[in-house]
């Protein structure tokens, strides 16, 4: 609870800066509207104004600045506009009993969340299995690790359409599976790297101890390496779940999807409705926050029970 | 000595190949340890005392000479679970409580659940930690953690106990206390103990035999059979006999140290 005040302070500063930034960002469309409605604007003409800095325009047309805060299609919407749009597409829909209509962000969040979940599951599984293979085999260590690193240098946006096309070719309908694969592609890497570190975290004397007991490889895995890696796993899961969400959204962007938060962002961009983009962004951020918090709560329940001090 | 030979090293050598050339960790070490002996290895860093203990435990392979543990090779002795090893750091697994840590070797060695529980209770009493079974390691002081790790080494009834500077990181008051307890435990169990230490008083107070070693190459400079009686109160450290042995250890250390 001690963190509430600093968090709120930072939030207030961000909202304040955002609100202040609306004026310069929206001054040009605001002046266009003002001019059309017959107000005197300095200088006259949209084209002429292109060469004048926004600060100059704001100084010379102070009475028109306010218009920038009420645009239908602002360059930068105000916090309250975004909040209003967000409420309209979430809470209000719920109040009307249409929580899962296609216009509701809850519906789109759910679509994204579902793919994120499968991607996360797939990515985490691959990450953990890969880490075990790397730790236990020198050959995999030298062959798999470089590829894992290379895989993260390929822009996922370039790869996503290919994954869709290929999964269509092998007879997978719909976008659920390819989206989960794209999501897993981003998610597995932090899990892999962290788990390799975690599985290698036992000290030489901890391993020697097991040798004095003549423990088998399986026993040293289950009784030492795996439990020792659990704190690393949780750190990895937090990064991984956020990566899985980003992966899903990116997977929705270039694939012509019509549902999901990524699709909302793309459609908002194509139809010039910045409010839709912004509220979808907020939905994504809130979703990421919820997922990371969820894993944090599980971590807080599990680690102390395992005897780790957190 | 009428008691049987537990550990016997003949011309034992161990050379590590490093990037800076060979390091002679042990050079022609000859040593016999009998059943029920409490043997301390003392010497400056790099004299090979820990390496010697690790060779006994089959954690290092000698490059020359021979060594037997319980009459067989160290590897066979290890596979027969002939010894319990106590490391410098207590090395308790943080995710297991004290009982769980002591059960670790028992689980690996396939003892039944009820046998495990019985042994945990017994060894915890031996090291004076009864009632701490369900505590996690971080809830215990350093001295208690080290006692728990001794209990873990005792749990499977190996008759040799190898201890590598087990009390090195503890303060002197705790150390005195643990030394007394260790002597009591040794008297009760009649185990053969190999004990590595930096401390002259500790070595003299505990041991029936003190092996003084010197570095580069690691070799034995003196083996002192202590004239002190088996039952030793802490006050024995003020007796002339004690000081005489300590003096001999000190001289052995000085003679072996080249101060280069």
Coordinates of C-alpha atoms in Angstrom, one line a residue:
Chain A
X1 CA 0.0 0.0 0.0
X2 CA 3.0 2.3 0.5
X3 CA 3.4 2.4 -3.3
X4 CA 0.0 3.9 -3.9
X5 CA 1.1 7.5 -3.4
X6 CA 4.1 7.4 -5.7
X7 CA 2.2 5.5 -8.3
X8 CA -0.6 8.0 -8.3
X9 CA 1.8 10.9 -8.4
X10 CA 3.5 9.4 -11.5
X11 CA 0.1 8.8 -13.1
X12 CA -0.9 12.4 -12.4
X13 CA 2.2 13.7 -14.0
X14 CA 1.8 11.5 -17.1
X15 CA -1.9 12.6 -17.5
X16 CA -0.9 16.2 -16.9
X17 CA 1.8 16.1 -19.6
X18 CA -0.5 14.2 -21.9
X19 CA -3.2 16.8 -21.4
X20 CA -0.8 19.7 -22.0
X21 CA 0.5 18.0 -25.2
X22 CA -3.0 17.9 -26.7
X23 CA -2.9 21.6 -27.5
X24 CA 0.2 21.7 -29.8
X25 CA -0.6 18.3 -31.3
X26 CA -4.2 19.4 -32.3
X27 CA -3.7 23.0 -33.0
X28 CA -3.6 22.6 -36.8
X29 CA -6.9 20.7 -37.2
X30 CA -8.4 23.0 -34.6
X31 CA -7.5 26.1 -36.6
X32 CA -8.8 24.5 -39.8
X33 CA -12.2 24.1 -38.1
X34 CA -12.1 27.5 -36.6
X35 CA -11.3 29.1 -40.0
X36 CA -14.2 27.1 -41.6
X37 CA -16.6 28.4 -39.0
X38 CA -15.6 32.0 -39.8
X39 CA -13.2 32.8 -37.0
X40 CA -10.2 34.9 -37.9
X41 CA -7.1 32.8 -37.9
X42 CA -3.5 34.0 -38.2
X43 CA -2.1 33.2 -40.7
X44 CA -4.9 32.4 -43.0
X45 CA -5.1 29.1 -45.0
X46 CA -4.2 25.6 -44.0
X47 CA -1.4 25.4 -46.5
X48 CA 0.3 28.6 -45.3
X49 CA 0.1 27.4 -41.7
X50 CA 2.1 24.3 -42.5
X51 CA 5.3 26.4 -42.5
X52 CA 4.5 28.0 -39.1
X53 CA 5.5 26.3 -35.9
X54 CA 2.8 25.0 -33.6
X55 CA 4.0 27.2 -30.8
X56 CA 3.7 30.3 -33.0
X57 CA 0.2 29.2 -34.0
X58 CA -0.8 28.7 -30.4
X59 CA 0.5 32.2 -29.4
X60 CA -1.3 33.9 -32.3
X61 CA -4.6 32.0 -31.9
X62 CA -5.1 31.5 -28.2
X63 CA -8.9 31.6 -28.3
X64 CA -8.9 28.7 -30.8
X65 CA -6.7 26.3 -28.7
X66 CA -9.7 25.0 -26.8
X67 CA -11.2 23.6 -30.0
X68 CA -8.3 21.1 -30.1
X69 CA -9.7 19.5 -27.0
X70 CA -13.0 18.6 -28.6
X71 CA -12.1 17.2 -32.0
X72 CA -13.9 14.1 -33.3
X73 CA -10.8 12.8 -34.9
X74 CA -7.9 14.4 -33.0
X75 CA -4.3 13.8 -33.7
X76 CA -3.9 13.3 -30.0
X77 CA -7.1 12.6 -28.0
X78 CA -7.4 14.0 -24.5
X79 CA -7.3 11.7 -21.5
X80 CA -11.0 12.2 -20.9
X81 CA -11.9 11.5 -24.6
X82 CA -10.0 8.2 -24.4
X83 CA -11.6 7.4 -21.0
X84 CA -15.0 8.1 -22.4
X85 CA -14.5 5.9 -25.5
X86 CA -13.0 3.2 -23.3
X87 CA -16.0 3.3 -21.0
X88 CA -18.4 3.3 -24.0
X89 CA -16.8 0.1 -25.3
X90 CA -16.5 -1.7 -22.0
X91 CA -18.6 -0.7 -19.0
X92 CA -21.5 0.8 -20.9
X93 CA -21.7 -2.3 -23.0
X94 CA -21.8 -4.5 -19.9
X95 CA -24.5 -2.2 -18.4
X96 CA -26.5 -2.8 -21.6
X97 CA -26.0 -6.5 -21.4
X98 CA -24.0 -6.5 -24.6
X99 CA -20.6 -7.2 -23.0
X100 CA -19.6 -9.6 -25.8
X101 CA -21.0 -7.7 -28.8
X102 CA -18.5 -7.2 -31.6
X103 CA -18.1 -3.6 -30.7
X104 CA -17.2 -4.3 -27.2
X105 CA -13.5 -4.2 -26.2
X106 CA -14.2 -7.0 -23.7
X107 CA -15.0 -9.2 -26.6
X108 CA -11.8 -8.3 -28.4
X109 CA -9.8 -8.5 -25.2
X110 CA -11.2 -12.0 -24.7
X111 CA -10.1 -13.0 -28.3
X112 CA -6.6 -11.7 -27.7
X113 CA -6.4 -13.2 -24.2
X114 CA -7.3 -16.6 -25.5
X115 CA -4.6 -16.6 -28.0
X116 CA -2.2 -15.2 -25.5
X117 CA -3.0 -18.0 -23.1
X118 CA -2.2 -20.7 -25.7
X119 CA 0.8 -18.9 -26.9
X120 CA 2.1 -18.5 -23.4
X121 CA 1.5 -22.2 -22.6
X122 CA 3.2 -23.2 -25.8
X123 CA 6.1 -20.8 -25.4
X124 CA 6.7 -21.6 -21.8
X125 CA 6.7 -25.3 -22.5
X126 CA 9.1 -24.9 -25.3
X127 CA 11.3 -22.6 -23.3
X128 CA 11.5 -25.0 -20.4
X129 CA 12.1 -28.1 -22.5
X130 CA 14.7 -26.2 -24.5
X131 CA 16.5 -25.1 -21.4
X132 CA 16.6 -28.6 -20.0
X133 CA 18.0 -29.8 -23.3
X134 CA 20.6 -27.0 -23.3
X135 CA 21.7 -27.6 -19.7
X136 CA 21.9 -31.4 -20.1
X137 CA 23.5 -31.6 -23.5
X138 CA 26.6 -29.8 -24.7
X139 CA 25.6 -30.5 -28.3
X140 CA 22.2 -28.7 -27.8
X141 CA 23.9 -26.0 -25.9
X142 CA 26.2 -25.2 -28.8
X143 CA 23.6 -25.8 -31.6
X144 CA 20.2 -24.6 -30.1
X145 CA 21.3 -21.5 -28.2
X146 CA 22.6 -19.6 -31.3
X147 CA 19.4 -20.3 -33.2
X148 CA 17.3 -19.2 -30.2
X149 CA 19.2 -15.9 -30.3
X150 CA 18.9 -15.5 -34.1
X151 CA 15.2 -16.3 -33.9
X152 CA 14.7 -13.1 -31.8
X153 CA 16.4 -10.9 -34.4
X154 CA 13.9 -11.6 -37.1
X155 CA 11.1 -9.0 -37.0
X156 CA 8.0 -10.8 -36.0
X157 CA 5.9 -8.6 -38.2
X158 CA 7.7 -10.1 -41.2
X159 CA 7.3 -13.6 -40.0
X160 CA 3.6 -13.4 -38.9
X161 CA 2.0 -13.5 -42.4
X162 CA 4.2 -16.4 -43.4
X163 CA 3.1 -18.3 -40.3
X164 CA -0.6 -17.6 -41.2
X165 CA -0.1 -18.7 -44.8
X166 CA 1.8 -21.8 -43.9
X167 CA -0.7 -22.9 -41.2
X168 CA -3.5 -22.4 -43.7
X169 CA -1.6 -24.7 -46.1
X170 CA -1.4 -27.5 -43.6
X171 CA -5.2 -27.2 -43.2
X172 CA -5.5 -25.2 -40.0
X173 CA -8.5 -23.0 -40.3
X174 CA -9.0 -19.8 -38.4
X175 CA -6.4 -17.5 -36.8
X176 CA -6.3 -19.0 -33.3
X177 CA -3.5 -21.5 -33.9
X178 CA -1.2 -19.2 -36.0
X179 CA -1.7 -16.4 -33.5
X180 CA -0.7 -18.7 -30.7
X181 CA 2.4 -19.8 -32.6
X182 CA 3.4 -16.2 -33.2
X183 CA 2.8 -15.4 -29.6
X184 CA 4.8 -18.4 -28.4
X185 CA 7.6 -17.4 -30.7
X186 CA 8.1 -14.2 -28.7
X187 CA 7.3 -15.8 -25.4
X188 CA 9.6 -18.8 -25.3
X189 CA 12.9 -16.8 -25.5
X190 CA 12.9 -15.1 -22.1
X191 CA 11.7 -18.4 -20.5
X192 CA 14.5 -20.3 -22.2
X193 CA 17.2 -17.9 -21.2
X194 CA 16.0 -17.6 -17.6
X195 CA 15.5 -21.3 -17.2
X196 CA 19.0 -22.1 -18.5
X197 CA 20.3 -19.7 -15.8
X198 CA 18.0 -21.2 -13.2
X199 CA 18.9 -24.8 -14.0
X200 CA 22.6 -23.9 -13.8
X201 CA 22.2 -22.0 -10.6
X202 CA 23.1 -24.8 -8.1
X203 CA 26.6 -24.4 -6.8
X204 CA 29.5 -26.8 -7.3
X205 CA 29.2 -28.0 -3.6
X206 CA 25.4 -28.5 -4.0
X207 CA 26.1 -30.8 -6.9
X208 CA 29.1 -32.5 -5.1
X209 CA 26.7 -33.2 -2.2
X210 CA 24.5 -35.2 -4.5
X211 CA 27.5 -37.0 -5.9
X212 CA 28.5 -38.1 -2.4
X213 CA 25.0 -39.7 -2.2
X214 CA 25.5 -41.3 -5.6
X215 CA 22.3 -39.6 -6.8
X216 CA 21.2 -40.4 -10.4
X217 CA 20.8 -37.7 -13.1
X218 CA 17.1 -37.8 -12.7
X219 CA 17.3 -37.3 -9.0
X220 CA 19.6 -34.4 -9.3
X221 CA 17.2 -32.8 -11.8
X222 CA 14.1 -33.2 -9.7
X223 CA 15.6 -32.7 -6.3
X224 CA 18.1 -29.9 -7.1
X225 CA 18.1 -28.3 -10.5
X226 CA 14.4 -27.9 -11.0
X227 CA 13.5 -26.5 -7.5
X228 CA 16.5 -24.2 -7.6
X229 CA 15.2 -22.8 -10.9
X230 CA 11.7 -21.9 -9.7
X231 CA 12.5 -18.3 -8.7
X232 CA 14.1 -17.8 -12.1
X233 CA 11.0 -19.4 -13.7
X234 CA 8.7 -16.8 -12.1
X235 CA 10.8 -13.9 -13.3
X236 CA 10.7 -15.5 -16.8
X237 CA 7.0 -16.0 -16.7
X238 CA 6.3 -12.4 -16.0
X239 CA 8.4 -11.3 -19.0
X240 CA 7.0 -14.2 -21.0
X241 CA 3.3 -13.4 -20.5
X242 CA 3.8 -9.8 -21.5
X243 CA 5.8 -11.0 -24.6
X244 CA 3.0 -13.4 -25.4
X245 CA 0.4 -10.6 -25.3
X246 CA 2.6 -8.4 -27.5
X247 CA 3.0 -11.4 -29.8
X248 CA -0.7 -12.0 -30.1
X249 CA -1.4 -8.4 -30.8
X250 CA 1.3 -8.3 -33.4
X251 CA -0.1 -11.5 -34.8
X252 CA -3.4 -9.8 -35.3
X253 CA -2.0 -6.8 -37.1
X254 CA -0.8 -8.0 -40.5
X255 CA -3.1 -10.9 -40.8
X256 CA -6.4 -9.3 -41.7
X257 CA -8.0 -10.4 -38.5
X258 CA -11.2 -8.5 -37.6
X259 CA -11.4 -9.4 -34.0
X260 CA -8.8 -9.0 -31.2
X261 CA -7.1 -5.9 -29.8
X262 CA -4.5 -5.9 -32.6
X263 CA -7.3 -5.9 -35.2
X264 CA -9.0 -3.0 -33.4
X265 CA -5.8 -1.0 -33.6
X266 CA -5.3 -1.7 -37.3
X267 CA -8.9 -1.0 -38.2
X268 CA -8.8 2.2 -36.1
X269 CA -5.7 3.2 -38.1
X270 CA -7.3 2.4 -41.5
X271 CA -10.5 4.2 -40.7
X272 CA -8.9 7.2 -39.0
X273 CA -10.5 6.7 -35.7
X274 CA -7.7 7.4 -33.2
X275 CA -10.1 7.0 -30.2
X276 CA -10.6 3.4 -31.1
X277 CA -6.8 2.9 -31.3
X278 CA -6.2 4.6 -28.0
X279 CA -8.8 2.7 -26.1
X280 CA -7.6 -0.6 -27.6
X281 CA -4.1 0.3 -26.5
X282 CA -5.4 1.0 -23.0
X283 CA -7.2 -2.3 -23.0
X284 CA -4.0 -4.1 -24.0
X285 CA -2.0 -2.3 -21.3
X286 CA -4.6 -3.1 -18.7
X287 CA -4.6 -6.7 -19.9
X288 CA -0.8 -7.0 -19.6
X289 CA -1.0 -5.4 -16.1
X290 CA -3.6 -8.0 -15.0
X291 CA -1.6 -10.9 -16.4
X292 CA 1.7 -9.8 -14.8
X293 CA -0.1 -9.1 -11.5
X294 CA -1.7 -12.6 -11.6
X295 CA 1.7 -14.3 -12.0
X296 CA 3.1 -12.1 -9.3
X297 CA 0.3 -13.2 -6.9
X298 CA 1.0 -16.9 -7.8
X299 CA 4.7 -16.2 -7.1
X300 CA 4.0 -14.6 -3.8
X301 CA 1.9 -17.7 -2.8
X302 CA 4.3 -20.3 -4.1
X303 CA 7.8 -19.0 -3.2
X304 CA 7.4 -18.5 0.5
X305 CA 5.6 -21.9 0.7
X306 CA 8.7 -23.3 -0.9
X307 CA 10.9 -21.7 1.7
X308 CA 12.3 -19.0 -0.6
X309 CA 12.4 -15.5 0.9
X310 CA 11.0 -13.0 -1.5
Chain B
X1 CA 46.7 -49.5 17.2
X2 CA 44.4 -52.4 17.5
X3 CA 41.5 -50.8 15.7
X4 CA 41.1 -51.5 12.0
X5 CA 42.5 -49.3 9.2
X6 CA 39.8 -47.0 7.7
X7 CA 41.7 -44.9 5.2
X8 CA 45.2 -45.5 3.9
X9 CA 47.1 -43.3 1.4
X10 CA 50.3 -44.4 -0.1
X11 CA 52.5 -41.9 -2.1
X12 CA 49.3 -40.2 -3.1
X13 CA 49.7 -37.4 -5.6
X14 CA 47.3 -35.1 -7.4
X15 CA 48.4 -32.6 -10.1
X16 CA 45.9 -30.2 -11.6
X17 CA 46.6 -29.1 -15.1
X18 CA 45.8 -25.5 -15.4
X19 CA 46.5 -22.8 -18.0
X20 CA 49.4 -21.6 -15.9
X21 CA 51.0 -25.0 -15.9
X22 CA 50.6 -27.9 -13.5
X23 CA 49.6 -27.3 -9.9
X24 CA 50.8 -30.0 -7.4
X25 CA 47.9 -30.1 -5.0
X26 CA 49.2 -33.2 -3.3
X27 CA 52.6 -34.7 -3.5
X28 CA 53.6 -38.2 -2.1
X29 CA 51.1 -38.1 0.8
X30 CA 51.3 -41.2 3.1
X31 CA 48.7 -41.4 5.8
X32 CA 46.9 -44.1 7.8
X33 CA 43.6 -43.3 9.5
X34 CA 42.2 -45.9 11.9
X35 CA 38.6 -46.6 13.0
X36 CA 37.4 -44.1 15.6
X37 CA 40.2 -41.6 14.8
X38 CA 39.5 -37.9 14.8
X39 CA 41.9 -36.6 12.3
X40 CA 42.4 -32.9 11.6
X41 CA 44.1 -31.5 8.5
X42 CA 45.7 -28.2 9.1
X43 CA 47.7 -25.9 6.9
X44 CA 47.7 -22.7 5.0
X45 CA 45.5 -22.2 1.9
X46 CA 46.7 -24.2 -1.0
X47 CA 48.3 -27.0 1.1
X48 CA 45.9 -29.6 -0.3
X49 CA 44.0 -30.4 2.8
X50 CA 40.6 -29.9 1.2
X51 CA 41.9 -31.7 -1.9
X52 CA 42.9 -34.7 0.2
X53 CA 39.5 -34.8 1.8
X54 CA 37.9 -34.7 -1.7
X55 CA 40.1 -37.5 -2.9
X56 CA 38.9 -39.6 0.0
X57 CA 35.3 -38.7 -1.0
X58 CA 36.0 -39.6 -4.7
X59 CA 35.2 -36.0 -5.7
X60 CA 38.8 -35.6 -7.1
X61 CA 40.8 -38.3 -8.8
X62 CA 44.5 -38.8 -7.7
X63 CA 47.1 -38.7 -10.4
X64 CA 49.6 -40.9 -8.6
X65 CA 49.9 -43.4 -5.7
X66 CA 47.0 -45.2 -4.2
X67 CA 44.4 -44.8 -1.6
X68 CA 41.9 -47.1 0.0
X69 CA 38.8 -46.2 2.0
X70 CA 37.3 -49.0 4.1
X71 CA 39.7 -51.3 2.2
X72 CA 38.3 -50.5 -1.2
X73 CA 38.8 -47.7 -3.7
X74 CA 37.2 -44.3 -2.9
X75 CA 34.7 -44.8 -5.7
X76 CA 33.5 -48.1 -4.4
X77 CA 33.4 -46.6 -0.9
X78 CA 31.3 -43.7 -2.3
X79 CA 28.9 -46.1 -4.0
X80 CA 28.6 -48.0 -0.8
X81 CA 27.8 -44.7 0.9
X82 CA 30.7 -45.1 3.3
X83 CA 30.9 -41.5 4.4
X84 CA 28.9 -38.4 5.1
X85 CA 30.4 -35.1 3.8
X86 CA 29.9 -31.7 5.5
X87 CA 30.8 -28.8 3.3
X88 CA 32.1 -25.4 4.4
X89 CA 28.8 -23.8 3.6
X90 CA 25.9 -25.6 5.2
X91 CA 24.5 -26.0 1.7
X92 CA 20.9 -26.7 2.9
X93 CA 18.4 -26.5 0.1
X94 CA 16.4 -23.4 0.8
X95 CA 13.2 -24.9 -0.6
X96 CA 13.3 -27.8 1.9
X97 CA 12.7 -27.4 5.6
X98 CA 15.2 -28.9 8.0
X99 CA 13.5 -32.2 8.1
X100 CA 13.3 -32.2 4.3
X101 CA 17.0 -31.5 4.0
X102 CA 17.9 -34.4 6.2
X103 CA 15.6 -36.6 4.3
X104 CA 17.3 -35.7 1.0
X105 CA 20.0 -38.4 1.2
X106 CA 17.5 -40.8 2.7
X107 CA 15.1 -40.3 -0.3
X108 CA 17.9 -40.7 -2.7
X109 CA 19.1 -43.9 -1.0
X110 CA 15.5 -45.3 -1.0
X111 CA 14.7 -45.5 2.7
X112 CA 11.0 -46.1 3.5
X113 CA 8.9 -43.1 4.6
X114 CA 8.6 -44.2 8.2
X115 CA 12.3 -45.0 8.4
X116 CA 13.1 -41.6 7.0
X117 CA 11.0 -39.9 9.7
X118 CA 12.5 -42.0 12.4
X119 CA 16.0 -41.1 11.3
X120 CA 15.2 -37.4 11.0
X121 CA 13.9 -37.4 14.6
X122 CA 17.0 -39.3 15.8
X123 CA 19.7 -37.2 14.2
X124 CA 18.0 -33.9 15.0
X125 CA 18.1 -34.9 18.7
X126 CA 21.8 -35.8 18.3
X127 CA 22.7 -32.3 17.1
X128 CA 20.4 -30.7 19.6
X129 CA 17.9 -29.4 17.0
X130 CA 14.8 -31.3 18.1
X131 CA 11.7 -29.2 17.3
X132 CA 13.3 -27.4 14.3
X133 CA 12.2 -30.0 11.8
X134 CA 9.6 -27.8 10.1
X135 CA 11.7 -24.6 10.1
X136 CA 13.2 -23.4 6.8
X137 CA 17.0 -22.9 6.7
X138 CA 16.8 -19.1 6.6
X139 CA 14.9 -19.2 9.9
X140 CA 18.0 -20.7 11.6
X141 CA 21.3 -19.1 12.7
X142 CA 24.5 -20.0 10.9
X143 CA 25.6 -22.4 13.7
X144 CA 22.2 -24.1 13.7
X145 CA 22.3 -24.5 9.9
X146 CA 25.7 -26.1 10.1
X147 CA 24.4 -28.5 12.8
X148 CA 21.5 -29.4 10.5
X149 CA 24.0 -30.1 7.8
X150 CA 26.0 -32.4 10.2
X151 CA 22.7 -34.1 11.0
X152 CA 22.1 -34.6 7.3
X153 CA 25.6 -36.3 7.0
X154 CA 24.8 -38.5 10.0
X155 CA 21.3 -39.6 8.8
X156 CA 22.4 -42.6 6.7
X157 CA 24.8 -44.1 9.2
X158 CA 28.0 -43.8 7.3
X159 CA 30.8 -44.6 9.7
X160 CA 33.2 -42.0 8.2
X161 CA 32.4 -38.3 8.6
X162 CA 34.4 -35.9 6.3
X163 CA 34.1 -32.3 7.3
X164 CA 35.6 -29.5 5.2
X165 CA 36.0 -26.4 7.5
X166 CA 32.5 -26.8 8.7
X167 CA 32.8 -24.1 11.3
X168 CA 35.1 -21.7 9.3
X169 CA 32.4 -19.1 8.8
X170 CA 31.1 -19.0 12.4
X171 CA 32.1 -16.8 15.2
X172 CA 34.4 -18.1 18.0
X173 CA 31.7 -18.5 20.7
X174 CA 29.5 -20.5 18.5
X175 CA 32.5 -22.4 17.2
X176 CA 33.6 -23.4 20.8
X177 CA 30.1 -24.7 21.5
X178 CA 29.9 -26.7 18.3
X179 CA 33.4 -28.2 18.9
X180 CA 32.2 -29.4 22.3
X181 CA 29.0 -30.9 20.7
X182 CA 31.0 -32.5 17.9
X183 CA 33.3 -34.2 20.5
X184 CA 30.2 -35.5 22.3
X185 CA 28.7 -36.8 19.1
X186 CA 32.0 -38.5 18.2
X187 CA 32.2 -40.2 21.6
X188 CA 28.6 -41.4 21.2
X189 CA 28.9 -42.7 17.7
X190 CA 32.5 -43.8 17.5
X191 CA 32.7 -42.5 13.9
X192 CA 36.0 -41.9 12.1
X193 CA 36.2 -38.2 11.4
X194 CA 38.3 -36.3 8.9
X195 CA 38.3 -32.6 9.7
X196 CA 39.8 -29.7 7.7
X197 CA 40.5 -26.5 9.6
X198 CA 42.6 -23.4 9.6
X199 CA 42.5 -23.0 13.4
X200 CA 45.3 -24.5 15.6
X201 CA 43.2 -24.5 18.8
X202 CA 40.3 -26.2 17.0
X203 CA 42.6 -28.9 15.6
X204 CA 44.3 -29.6 18.9
X205 CA 41.1 -29.5 20.9
X206 CA 39.2 -31.9 18.6
X207 CA 41.8 -34.4 17.3
X208 CA 43.4 -37.6 18.2
X209 CA 45.7 -37.1 15.2
X210 CA 46.7 -33.8 13.6
X211 CA 48.1 -33.8 10.1
X212 CA 50.1 -30.7 9.4
X213 CA 50.4 -29.8 5.7
X214 CA 52.4 -27.3 3.7
X215 CA 51.7 -25.8 0.3
X216 CA 53.4 -25.9 -3.2
X217 CA 53.5 -28.9 -3.5
X218 CA 50.9 -30.0 -1.0
X219 CA 52.5 -32.5 1.4
X220 CA 52.4 -33.7 4.9
X221 CA 55.1 -32.1 7.1
X222 CA 54.1 -33.6 10.5
X223 CA 51.6 -36.1 11.9
X224 CA 51.0 -35.6 15.6
X225 CA 49.3 -38.2 17.8
X226 CA 47.6 -36.2 20.5
X227 CA 48.4 -37.3 24.1
X228 CA 45.2 -35.6 25.3
X229 CA 42.5 -37.8 26.8
X230 CA 39.3 -38.5 24.8
X231 CA 36.9 -36.7 27.1
X232 CA 37.9 -33.0 26.8
X233 CA 36.3 -30.1 28.5
X234 CA 36.9 -26.6 27.0
X235 CA 39.2 -25.8 29.9
X236 CA 41.7 -28.4 28.6
X237 CA 42.9 -25.6 26.3
X238 CA 44.7 -24.0 29.3
X239 CA 46.7 -27.1 30.3
X240 CA 50.4 -27.5 29.5
X241 CA 49.8 -30.6 27.4
X242 CA 47.4 -28.8 25.2
X243 CA 49.8 -25.8 24.7
X244 CA 52.6 -28.2 24.0
X245 CA 50.7 -29.9 21.2
X246 CA 49.6 -26.5 19.8
X247 CA 53.3 -25.4 19.9
X248 CA 54.3 -28.4 17.9
X249 CA 51.6 -27.8 15.3
X250 CA 52.7 -24.1 15.1
X251 CA 56.3 -25.2 14.5
X252 CA 55.2 -27.7 11.9
X253 CA 53.3 -25.0 10.1
X254 CA 56.2 -22.6 10.3
X255 CA 58.7 -25.2 9.0
X256 CA 56.4 -26.0 6.0
X257 CA 55.8 -22.4 5.1
X258 CA 58.2 -20.9 2.7
X259 CA 56.7 -17.3 2.8
X260 CA 57.3 -16.8 -0.9

